[in-house]
Short mmCIF file of C-alpha atoms and ligand atoms in Angstrom, two decimals:
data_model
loop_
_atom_site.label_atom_id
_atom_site.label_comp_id
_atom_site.label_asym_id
_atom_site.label_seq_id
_atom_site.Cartn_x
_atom_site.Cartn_y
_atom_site.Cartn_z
CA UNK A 6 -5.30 16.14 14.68
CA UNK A 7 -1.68 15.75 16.04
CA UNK A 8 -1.37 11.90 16.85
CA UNK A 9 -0.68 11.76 20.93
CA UNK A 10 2.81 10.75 21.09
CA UNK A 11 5.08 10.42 24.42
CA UNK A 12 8.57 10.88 23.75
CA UNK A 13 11.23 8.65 25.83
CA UNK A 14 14.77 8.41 25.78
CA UNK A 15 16.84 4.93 25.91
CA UNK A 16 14.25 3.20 24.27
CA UNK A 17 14.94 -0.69 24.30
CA UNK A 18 15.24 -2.64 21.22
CA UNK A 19 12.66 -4.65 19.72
CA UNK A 20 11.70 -7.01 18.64
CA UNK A 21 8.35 -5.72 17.99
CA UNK A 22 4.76 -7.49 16.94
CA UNK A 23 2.67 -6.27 14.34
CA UNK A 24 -1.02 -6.50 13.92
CA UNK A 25 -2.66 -6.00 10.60
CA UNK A 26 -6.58 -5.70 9.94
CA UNK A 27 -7.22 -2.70 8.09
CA UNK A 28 -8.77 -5.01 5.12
CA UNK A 29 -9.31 -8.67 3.93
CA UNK A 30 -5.99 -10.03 5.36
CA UNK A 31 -5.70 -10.64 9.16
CA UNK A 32 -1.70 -10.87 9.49
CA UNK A 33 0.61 -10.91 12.20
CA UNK A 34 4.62 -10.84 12.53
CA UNK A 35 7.15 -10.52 14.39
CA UNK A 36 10.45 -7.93 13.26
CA UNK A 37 13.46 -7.88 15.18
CA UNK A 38 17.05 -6.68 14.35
CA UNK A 39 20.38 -8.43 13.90
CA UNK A 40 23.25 -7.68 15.51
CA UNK A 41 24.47 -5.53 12.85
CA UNK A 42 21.34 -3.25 13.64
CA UNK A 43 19.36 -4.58 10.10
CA UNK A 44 15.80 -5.30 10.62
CA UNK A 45 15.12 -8.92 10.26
CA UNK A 46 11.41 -10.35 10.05
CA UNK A 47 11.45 -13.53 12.59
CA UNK A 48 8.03 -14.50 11.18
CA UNK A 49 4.98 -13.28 8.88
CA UNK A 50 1.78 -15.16 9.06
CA UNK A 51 -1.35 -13.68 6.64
CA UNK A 52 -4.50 -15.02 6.38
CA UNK A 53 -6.60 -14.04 3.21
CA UNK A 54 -9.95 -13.71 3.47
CA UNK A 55 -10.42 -13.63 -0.86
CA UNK A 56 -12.67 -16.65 -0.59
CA UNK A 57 -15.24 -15.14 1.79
CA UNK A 58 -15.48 -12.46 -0.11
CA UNK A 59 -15.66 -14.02 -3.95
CA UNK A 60 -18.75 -14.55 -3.96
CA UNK A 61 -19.65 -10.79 -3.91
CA UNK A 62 -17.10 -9.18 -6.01
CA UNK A 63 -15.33 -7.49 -3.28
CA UNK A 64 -14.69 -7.09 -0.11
CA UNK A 65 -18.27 -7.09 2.22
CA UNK A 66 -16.93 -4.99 5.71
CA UNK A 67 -19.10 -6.90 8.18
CA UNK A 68 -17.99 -10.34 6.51
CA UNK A 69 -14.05 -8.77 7.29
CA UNK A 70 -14.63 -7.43 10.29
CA UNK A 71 -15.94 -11.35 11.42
CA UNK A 72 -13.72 -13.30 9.56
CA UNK A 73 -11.32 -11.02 11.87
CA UNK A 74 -12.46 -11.82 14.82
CA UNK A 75 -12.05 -15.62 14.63
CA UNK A 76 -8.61 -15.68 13.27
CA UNK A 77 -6.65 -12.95 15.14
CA UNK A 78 -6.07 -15.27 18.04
CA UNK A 79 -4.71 -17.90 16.20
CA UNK A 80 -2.76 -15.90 13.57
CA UNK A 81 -1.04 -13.87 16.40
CA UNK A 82 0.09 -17.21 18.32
CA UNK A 83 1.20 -18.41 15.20
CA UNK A 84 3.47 -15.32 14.71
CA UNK A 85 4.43 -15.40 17.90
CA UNK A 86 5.49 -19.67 17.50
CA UNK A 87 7.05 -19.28 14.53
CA UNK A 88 9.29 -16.64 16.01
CA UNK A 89 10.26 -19.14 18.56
CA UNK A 90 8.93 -16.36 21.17
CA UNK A 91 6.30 -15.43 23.44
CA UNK A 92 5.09 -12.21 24.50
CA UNK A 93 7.39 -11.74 27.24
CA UNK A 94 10.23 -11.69 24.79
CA UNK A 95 8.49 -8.43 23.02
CA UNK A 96 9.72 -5.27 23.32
CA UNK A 97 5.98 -3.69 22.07
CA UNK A 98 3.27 -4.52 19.86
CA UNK A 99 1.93 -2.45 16.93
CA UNK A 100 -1.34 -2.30 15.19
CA UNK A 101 -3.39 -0.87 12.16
CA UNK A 102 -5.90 2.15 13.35
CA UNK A 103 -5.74 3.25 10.36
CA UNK A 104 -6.51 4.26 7.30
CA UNK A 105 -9.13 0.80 6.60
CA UNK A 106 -12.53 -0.48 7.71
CA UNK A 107 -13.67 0.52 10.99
CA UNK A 108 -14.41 -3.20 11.98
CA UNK A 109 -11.33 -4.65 10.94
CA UNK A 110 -9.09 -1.90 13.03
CA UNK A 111 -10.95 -2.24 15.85
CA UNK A 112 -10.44 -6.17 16.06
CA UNK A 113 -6.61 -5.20 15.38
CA UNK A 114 -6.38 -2.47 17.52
CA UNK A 115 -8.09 -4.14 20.41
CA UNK A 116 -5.92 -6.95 20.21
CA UNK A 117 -3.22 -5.49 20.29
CA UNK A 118 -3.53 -2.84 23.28
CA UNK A 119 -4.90 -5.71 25.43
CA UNK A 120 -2.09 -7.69 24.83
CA UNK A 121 0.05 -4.70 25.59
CA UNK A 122 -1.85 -3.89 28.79
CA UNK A 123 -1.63 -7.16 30.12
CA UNK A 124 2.15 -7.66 29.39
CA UNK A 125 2.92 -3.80 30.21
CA UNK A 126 4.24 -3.27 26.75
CA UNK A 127 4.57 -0.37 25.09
CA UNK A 128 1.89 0.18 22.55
CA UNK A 129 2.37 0.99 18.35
CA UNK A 130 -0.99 2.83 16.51
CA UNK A 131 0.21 2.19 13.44
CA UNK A 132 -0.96 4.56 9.91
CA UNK A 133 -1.13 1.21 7.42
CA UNK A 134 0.31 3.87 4.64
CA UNK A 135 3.28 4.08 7.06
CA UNK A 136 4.15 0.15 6.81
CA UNK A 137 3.88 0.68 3.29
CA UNK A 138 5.89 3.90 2.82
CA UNK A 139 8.68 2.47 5.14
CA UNK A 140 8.76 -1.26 3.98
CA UNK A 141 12.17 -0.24 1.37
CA UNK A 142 14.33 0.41 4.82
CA UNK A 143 13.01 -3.29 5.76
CA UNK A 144 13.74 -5.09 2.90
CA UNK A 145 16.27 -2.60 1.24
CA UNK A 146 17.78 -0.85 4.34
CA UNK A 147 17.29 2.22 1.75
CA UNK A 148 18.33 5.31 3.53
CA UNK A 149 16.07 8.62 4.22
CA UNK A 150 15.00 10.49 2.03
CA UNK A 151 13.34 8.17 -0.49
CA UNK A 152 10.50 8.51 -2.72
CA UNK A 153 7.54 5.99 -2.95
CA UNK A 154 5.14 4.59 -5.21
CA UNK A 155 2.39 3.63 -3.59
CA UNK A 156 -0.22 1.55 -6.38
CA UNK A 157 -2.93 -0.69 -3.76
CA UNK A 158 -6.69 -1.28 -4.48
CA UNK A 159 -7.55 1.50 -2.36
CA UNK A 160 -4.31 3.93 -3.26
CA UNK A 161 -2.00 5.18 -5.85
CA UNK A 162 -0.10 8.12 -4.54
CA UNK A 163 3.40 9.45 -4.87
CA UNK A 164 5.03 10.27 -1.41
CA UNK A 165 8.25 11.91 -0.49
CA UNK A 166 9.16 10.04 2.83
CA UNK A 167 11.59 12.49 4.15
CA UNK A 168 12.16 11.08 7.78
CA UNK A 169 10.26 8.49 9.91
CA UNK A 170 6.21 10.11 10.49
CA UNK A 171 7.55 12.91 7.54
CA UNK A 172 5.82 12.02 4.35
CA UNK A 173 4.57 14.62 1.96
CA UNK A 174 2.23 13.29 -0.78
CA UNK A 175 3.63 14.59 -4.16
CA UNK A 176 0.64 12.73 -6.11
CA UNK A 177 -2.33 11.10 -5.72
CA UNK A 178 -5.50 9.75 -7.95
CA UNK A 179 -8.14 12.28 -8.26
CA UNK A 180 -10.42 8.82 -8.94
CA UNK A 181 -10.22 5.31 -8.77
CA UNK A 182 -6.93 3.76 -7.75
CA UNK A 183 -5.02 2.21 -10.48
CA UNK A 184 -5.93 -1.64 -8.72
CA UNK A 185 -9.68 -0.43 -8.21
CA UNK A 186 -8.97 0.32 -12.40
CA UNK A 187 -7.38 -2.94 -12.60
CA UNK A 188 -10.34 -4.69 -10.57
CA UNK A 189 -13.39 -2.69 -12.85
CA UNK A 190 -12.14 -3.60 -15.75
CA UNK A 191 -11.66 -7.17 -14.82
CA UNK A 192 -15.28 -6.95 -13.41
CA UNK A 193 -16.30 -5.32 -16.59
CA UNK A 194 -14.92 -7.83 -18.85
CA UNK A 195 -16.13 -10.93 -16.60
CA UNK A 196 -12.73 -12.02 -15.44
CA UNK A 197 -13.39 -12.30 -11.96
CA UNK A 198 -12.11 -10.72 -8.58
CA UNK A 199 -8.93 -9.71 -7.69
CA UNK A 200 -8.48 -8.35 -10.87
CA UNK A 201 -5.05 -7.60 -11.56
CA UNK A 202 -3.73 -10.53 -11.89
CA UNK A 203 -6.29 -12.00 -13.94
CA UNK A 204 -6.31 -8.59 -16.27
CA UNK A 205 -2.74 -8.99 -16.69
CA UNK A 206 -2.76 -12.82 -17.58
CA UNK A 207 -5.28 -12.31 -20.33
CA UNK A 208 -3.40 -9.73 -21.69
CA UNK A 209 -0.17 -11.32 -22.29
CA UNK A 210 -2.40 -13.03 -25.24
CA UNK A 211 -3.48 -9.42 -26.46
CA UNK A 212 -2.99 -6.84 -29.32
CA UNK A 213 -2.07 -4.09 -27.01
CA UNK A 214 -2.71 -1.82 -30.35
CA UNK A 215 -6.18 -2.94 -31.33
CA UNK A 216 -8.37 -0.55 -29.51
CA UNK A 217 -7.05 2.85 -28.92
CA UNK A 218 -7.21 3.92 -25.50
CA UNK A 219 -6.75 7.46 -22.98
CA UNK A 220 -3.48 7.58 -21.59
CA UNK A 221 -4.90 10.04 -19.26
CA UNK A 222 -2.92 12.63 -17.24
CA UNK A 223 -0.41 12.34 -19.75
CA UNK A 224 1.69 15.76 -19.82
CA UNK A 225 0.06 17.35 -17.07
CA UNK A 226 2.03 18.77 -14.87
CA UNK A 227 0.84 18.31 -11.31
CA UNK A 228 2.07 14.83 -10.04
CA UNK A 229 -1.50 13.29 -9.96
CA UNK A 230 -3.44 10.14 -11.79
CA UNK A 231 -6.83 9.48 -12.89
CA UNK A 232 -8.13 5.90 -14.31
CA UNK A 233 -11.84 6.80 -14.54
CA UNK A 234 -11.94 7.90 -17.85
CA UNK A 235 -9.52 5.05 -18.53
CA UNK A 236 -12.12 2.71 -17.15
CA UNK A 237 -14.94 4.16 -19.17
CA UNK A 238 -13.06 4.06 -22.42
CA UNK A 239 -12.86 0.53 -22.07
CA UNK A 240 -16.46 -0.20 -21.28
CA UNK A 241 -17.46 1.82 -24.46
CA UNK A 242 -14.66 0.03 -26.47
CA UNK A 243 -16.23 -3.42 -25.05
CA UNK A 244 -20.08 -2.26 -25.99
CA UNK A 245 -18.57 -1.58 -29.21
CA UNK A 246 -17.56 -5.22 -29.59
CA UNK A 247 -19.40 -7.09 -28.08
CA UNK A 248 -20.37 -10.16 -27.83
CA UNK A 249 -16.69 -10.27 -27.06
CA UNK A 250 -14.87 -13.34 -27.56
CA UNK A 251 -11.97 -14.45 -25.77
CA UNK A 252 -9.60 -12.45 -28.17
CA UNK A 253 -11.36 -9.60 -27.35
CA UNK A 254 -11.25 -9.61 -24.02
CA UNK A 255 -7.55 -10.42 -24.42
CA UNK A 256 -6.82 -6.96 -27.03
CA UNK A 257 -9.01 -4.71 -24.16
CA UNK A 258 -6.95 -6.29 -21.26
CA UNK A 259 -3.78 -5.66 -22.91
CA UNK A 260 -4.95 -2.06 -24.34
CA UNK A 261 -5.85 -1.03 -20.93
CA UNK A 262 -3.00 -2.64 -18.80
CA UNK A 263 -0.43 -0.54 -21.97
CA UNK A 264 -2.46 2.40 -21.30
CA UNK A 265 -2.10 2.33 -17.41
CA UNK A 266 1.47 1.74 -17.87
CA UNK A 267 1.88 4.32 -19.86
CA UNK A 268 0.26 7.05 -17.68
CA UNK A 269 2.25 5.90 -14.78
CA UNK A 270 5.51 6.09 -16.46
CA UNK A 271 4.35 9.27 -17.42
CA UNK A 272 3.45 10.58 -14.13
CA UNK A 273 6.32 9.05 -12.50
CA UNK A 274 8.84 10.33 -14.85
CA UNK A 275 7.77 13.97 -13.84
CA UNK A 276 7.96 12.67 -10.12
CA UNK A 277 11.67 12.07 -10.72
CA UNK A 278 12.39 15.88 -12.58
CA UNK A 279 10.80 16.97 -9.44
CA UNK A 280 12.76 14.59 -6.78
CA UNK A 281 16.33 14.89 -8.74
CA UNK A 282 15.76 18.43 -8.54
CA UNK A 283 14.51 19.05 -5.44
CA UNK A 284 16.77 16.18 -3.61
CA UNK A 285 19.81 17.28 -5.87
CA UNK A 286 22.22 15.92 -3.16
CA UNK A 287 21.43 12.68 -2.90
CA UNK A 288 24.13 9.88 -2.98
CA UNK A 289 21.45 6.91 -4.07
CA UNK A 290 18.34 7.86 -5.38
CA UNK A 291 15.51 5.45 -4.91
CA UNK A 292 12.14 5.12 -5.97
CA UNK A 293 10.59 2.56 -4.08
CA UNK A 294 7.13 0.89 -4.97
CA UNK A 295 4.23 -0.63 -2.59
CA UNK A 296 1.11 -2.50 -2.97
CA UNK A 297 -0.51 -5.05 -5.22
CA UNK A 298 -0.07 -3.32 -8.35
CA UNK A 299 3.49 -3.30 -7.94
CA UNK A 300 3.33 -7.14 -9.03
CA UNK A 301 2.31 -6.21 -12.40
CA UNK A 302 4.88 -6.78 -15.03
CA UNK A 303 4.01 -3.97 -17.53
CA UNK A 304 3.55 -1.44 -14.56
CA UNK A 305 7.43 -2.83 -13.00
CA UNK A 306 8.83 -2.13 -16.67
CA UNK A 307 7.36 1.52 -16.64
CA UNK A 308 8.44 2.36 -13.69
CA UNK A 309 12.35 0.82 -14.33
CA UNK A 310 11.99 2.77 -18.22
CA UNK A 311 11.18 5.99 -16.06
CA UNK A 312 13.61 5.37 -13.09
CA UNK A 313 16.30 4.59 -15.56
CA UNK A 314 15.86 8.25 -18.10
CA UNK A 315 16.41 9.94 -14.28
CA UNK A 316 19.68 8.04 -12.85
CA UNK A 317 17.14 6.61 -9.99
CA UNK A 318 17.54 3.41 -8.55
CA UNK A 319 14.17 1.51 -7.98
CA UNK A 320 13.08 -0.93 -5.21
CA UNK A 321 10.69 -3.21 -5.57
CA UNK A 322 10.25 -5.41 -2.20
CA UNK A 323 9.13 -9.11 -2.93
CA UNK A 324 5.31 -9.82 -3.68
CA UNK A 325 4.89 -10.94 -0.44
CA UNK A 326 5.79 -7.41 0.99
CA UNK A 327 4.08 -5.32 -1.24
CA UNK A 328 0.61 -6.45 -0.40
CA UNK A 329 -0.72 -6.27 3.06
CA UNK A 330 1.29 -8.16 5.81
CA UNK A 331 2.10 -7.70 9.49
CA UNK A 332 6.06 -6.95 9.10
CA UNK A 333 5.82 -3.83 7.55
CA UNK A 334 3.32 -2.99 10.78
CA UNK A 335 6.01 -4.05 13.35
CA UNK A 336 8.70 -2.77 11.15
CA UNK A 337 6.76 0.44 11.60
CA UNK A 338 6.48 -0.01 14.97
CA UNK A 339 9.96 -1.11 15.81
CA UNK A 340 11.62 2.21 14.27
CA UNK A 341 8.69 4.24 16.43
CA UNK A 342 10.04 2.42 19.39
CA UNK A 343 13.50 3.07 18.58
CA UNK A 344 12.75 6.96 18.33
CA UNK A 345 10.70 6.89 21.67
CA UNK A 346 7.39 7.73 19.58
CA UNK A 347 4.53 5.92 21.91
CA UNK A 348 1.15 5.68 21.70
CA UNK A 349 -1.00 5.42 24.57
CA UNK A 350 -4.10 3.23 24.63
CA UNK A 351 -6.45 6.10 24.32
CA UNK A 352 -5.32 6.35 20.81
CA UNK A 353 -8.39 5.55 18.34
CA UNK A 354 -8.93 3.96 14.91
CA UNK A 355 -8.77 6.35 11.94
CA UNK A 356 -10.89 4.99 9.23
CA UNK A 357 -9.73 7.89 6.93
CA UNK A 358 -6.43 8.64 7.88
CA UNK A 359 -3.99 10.74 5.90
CA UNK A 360 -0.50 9.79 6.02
CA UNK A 361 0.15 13.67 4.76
CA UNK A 362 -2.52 15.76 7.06
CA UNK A 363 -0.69 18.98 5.05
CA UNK A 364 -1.91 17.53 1.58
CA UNK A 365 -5.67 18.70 0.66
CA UNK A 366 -8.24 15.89 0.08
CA UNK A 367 -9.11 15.16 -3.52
CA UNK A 368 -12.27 14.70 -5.26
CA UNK A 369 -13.27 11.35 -4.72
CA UNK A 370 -10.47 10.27 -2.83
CA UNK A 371 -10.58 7.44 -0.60
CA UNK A 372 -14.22 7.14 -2.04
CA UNK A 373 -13.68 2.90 -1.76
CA UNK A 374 -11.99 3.05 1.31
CA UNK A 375 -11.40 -0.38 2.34
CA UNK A 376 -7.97 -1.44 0.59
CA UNK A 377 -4.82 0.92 1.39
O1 LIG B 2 -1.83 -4.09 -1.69
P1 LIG B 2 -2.95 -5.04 -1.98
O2 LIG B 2 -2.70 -6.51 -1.84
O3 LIG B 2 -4.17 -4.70 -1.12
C1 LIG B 2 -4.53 -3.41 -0.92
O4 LIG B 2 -5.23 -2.88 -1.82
O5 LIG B 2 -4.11 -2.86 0.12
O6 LIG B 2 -3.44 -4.71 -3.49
C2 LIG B 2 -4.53 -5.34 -4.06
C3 LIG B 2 -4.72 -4.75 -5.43
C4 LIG B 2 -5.96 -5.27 -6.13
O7 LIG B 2 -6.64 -4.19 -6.73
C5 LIG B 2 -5.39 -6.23 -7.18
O8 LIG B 2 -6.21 -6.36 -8.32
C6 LIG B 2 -4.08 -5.55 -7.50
O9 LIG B 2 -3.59 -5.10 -6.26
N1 LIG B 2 -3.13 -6.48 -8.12
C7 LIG B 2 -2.69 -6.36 -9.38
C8 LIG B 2 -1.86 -7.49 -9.64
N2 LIG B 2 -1.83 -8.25 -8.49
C9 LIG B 2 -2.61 -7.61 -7.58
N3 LIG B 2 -2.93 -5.44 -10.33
C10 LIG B 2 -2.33 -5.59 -11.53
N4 LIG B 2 -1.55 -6.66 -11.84
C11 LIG B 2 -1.29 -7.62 -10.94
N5 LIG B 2 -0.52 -8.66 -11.26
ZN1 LIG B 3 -2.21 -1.93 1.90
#
């Protein structure tokens, strides 16, 4: 389905506020530009909702989708304070519809078309893989065309982002997203939730070497990932051993995190033939990377070894912008706004939402859902 889009010349300039629900973060922020025309964030307010949800192992949708309700309010105003603005000095407001959990992007979406109804605003419905994919031109300025790394709880996919709303998908996981991986295994190994972070501090104590472990997909030579059969080879490595002590758990962590690492640098590397061969032109070559995962050290060194065999340069935006956040959803919406691309109110949330509508589903893709 085309998304309904009314094209306007002389658009004004932002700045714009963003509105992000799609998961377990309620954010809000406010992205403007300087003089010079580079986008500057004026403020970023997020509001984690881990603790609701750490008692269950992950994130409970109706929990979200409440825990949603009773902060948007507040974290909006407080974007909107620490901007040192109000709504009148907006030039639109953008929200998540999409791809997330139903509840969430209707509190988000709601919000934010009331608040552009009442203030006659123009209106942003925002594709959360979009704030992602574009979050290198707000940090970075990088220039179109880029490529992207895009490694979330809910995503690990390889998009070309050719133009703004012009994003093929080169790669995706034909299972679990590498966090989900991260997550399981933490789960598995009773480390806890998020996982990643705790997965990767336990393995900085590990034998990387002791168990051997899939690097799976490695060689192929479509541009996808799989971490299921990762994930399983672990569990049967841990039955093997167990009762695991903490040195255990340490060797499995850091066999899994090397094997991860190694798969993506594997996958990415063939990424880059394809982009330095397709984009042969190109005066600076970036890879960018998004999401959670991108915070993992092992991961970052892949994907630098890989960038660094292909001449590309690679872009890693601060932790704080690579996991869910309003900026990159005003960001989003401020270069829509700039190219005339509204939305009218009529426009609906998108649970599933493909960011590439050309690129054929996979097998088990999106099968979590919730995290993008
Ligand atoms: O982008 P994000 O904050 O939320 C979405 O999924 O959209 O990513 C969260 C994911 C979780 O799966 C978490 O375990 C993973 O990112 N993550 C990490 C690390 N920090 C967060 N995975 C590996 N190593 C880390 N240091
Ligand atoms: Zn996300």
């Amino acid at each position: 389905m085309p998304r309904p889009v009314n094209p306007v010349s002389a658009a004004p300039k932002g700045p714009v506020l963003g509105i992000e629900t799609s998961c377990d973060e309620t954010a809000a922020a406010v992205v403007g530009r300087t003089a010079s025309g580079a986008p500057v964030i004026l403020s970023s307010v997020v509001l984690s909702q881990t603790e609701e949800h750490a008692a269950f192992g992950g994130v409970v949708p109706e929990i979200a989708a409440r825990a949603h309700v009773e902060a948007v309010d507040g974290i909006v105003k407080a974007a909107l304070t620490e901007a040192g603005t109000g709504l009148e000095g907006l030039a639109g407001i953008a929200a998540t519809v999409g791809p997330g959990l139903v509840g969430g992007l209707i509190v988000g979406a709601m919000t934010g078309k009331a608040l552009a109804a009442a203030r006659k605003l123009p209106f942003f419905a925002i594709n959360h893989l979009e704030g992602h994919a574009l979050t290198p031109r707000l940090t970075d300025a990088v220039a179109y065309p880029y490529l992207v790394l895009l490694v979330s709880g809910g995503h690990t996919q390889i998009l070309l982002v050719r133009g703004l709303g012009r994003y093929e998908r080169w790669g995706t996981t034909i299972d679990d997203a590498l966090g989900e991986a991260f997550d399981k295994t933490a789960k598995m190994l009773g480390l806890g939730h998020p996982g990643g972070p705790l997965v990767e501090r336990a393995a900085a104590s590990g034998d990387a070497g002791r168990f051997h472990l899939p690097r799976p997909m490695r060689g192929e030579k479509r541009l996808d990932f799989s971490f299921s059969g990762l994930k399983t080879a672990v569990r049967q490595a841990a039955n093997a051993a167990a009762p695991l002590s903490d040195q255990d758990v340490a060797d499995l962590c850091a066999g899994f995190q090397a094997a991860a690492a190694d798969s993506v640098r594997d996958r990415i590397g063939r990424a880059l033939e394809r982009y330095r061969a397709e984009l042969s032109d190109l005066a600076d070559p970036v890879l960018a990377v998004a999401g959670g995962v991108a915070a993992n050290g092992a991961i970052r060194a892949a994907l630098n070894a890989a960038c660094q065999g292909h001449g590309v340069r690679l872009v890693a935006p601060p932790l704080s912008l690579c996991g869910d956040n309003g900026a990159m959803i005003a960001h989003a919406g401020l270069e829509r706004l700039e190219a005339g691309l509204f939305d009218g109110f009529e426009a609906p949330v998108r649970p599933r939402w493909p960011l590439d509508e050309q690129a054929a589903p996979m097998i088990g893709f999106g099968k979590r859902g919730a995290k993008a």
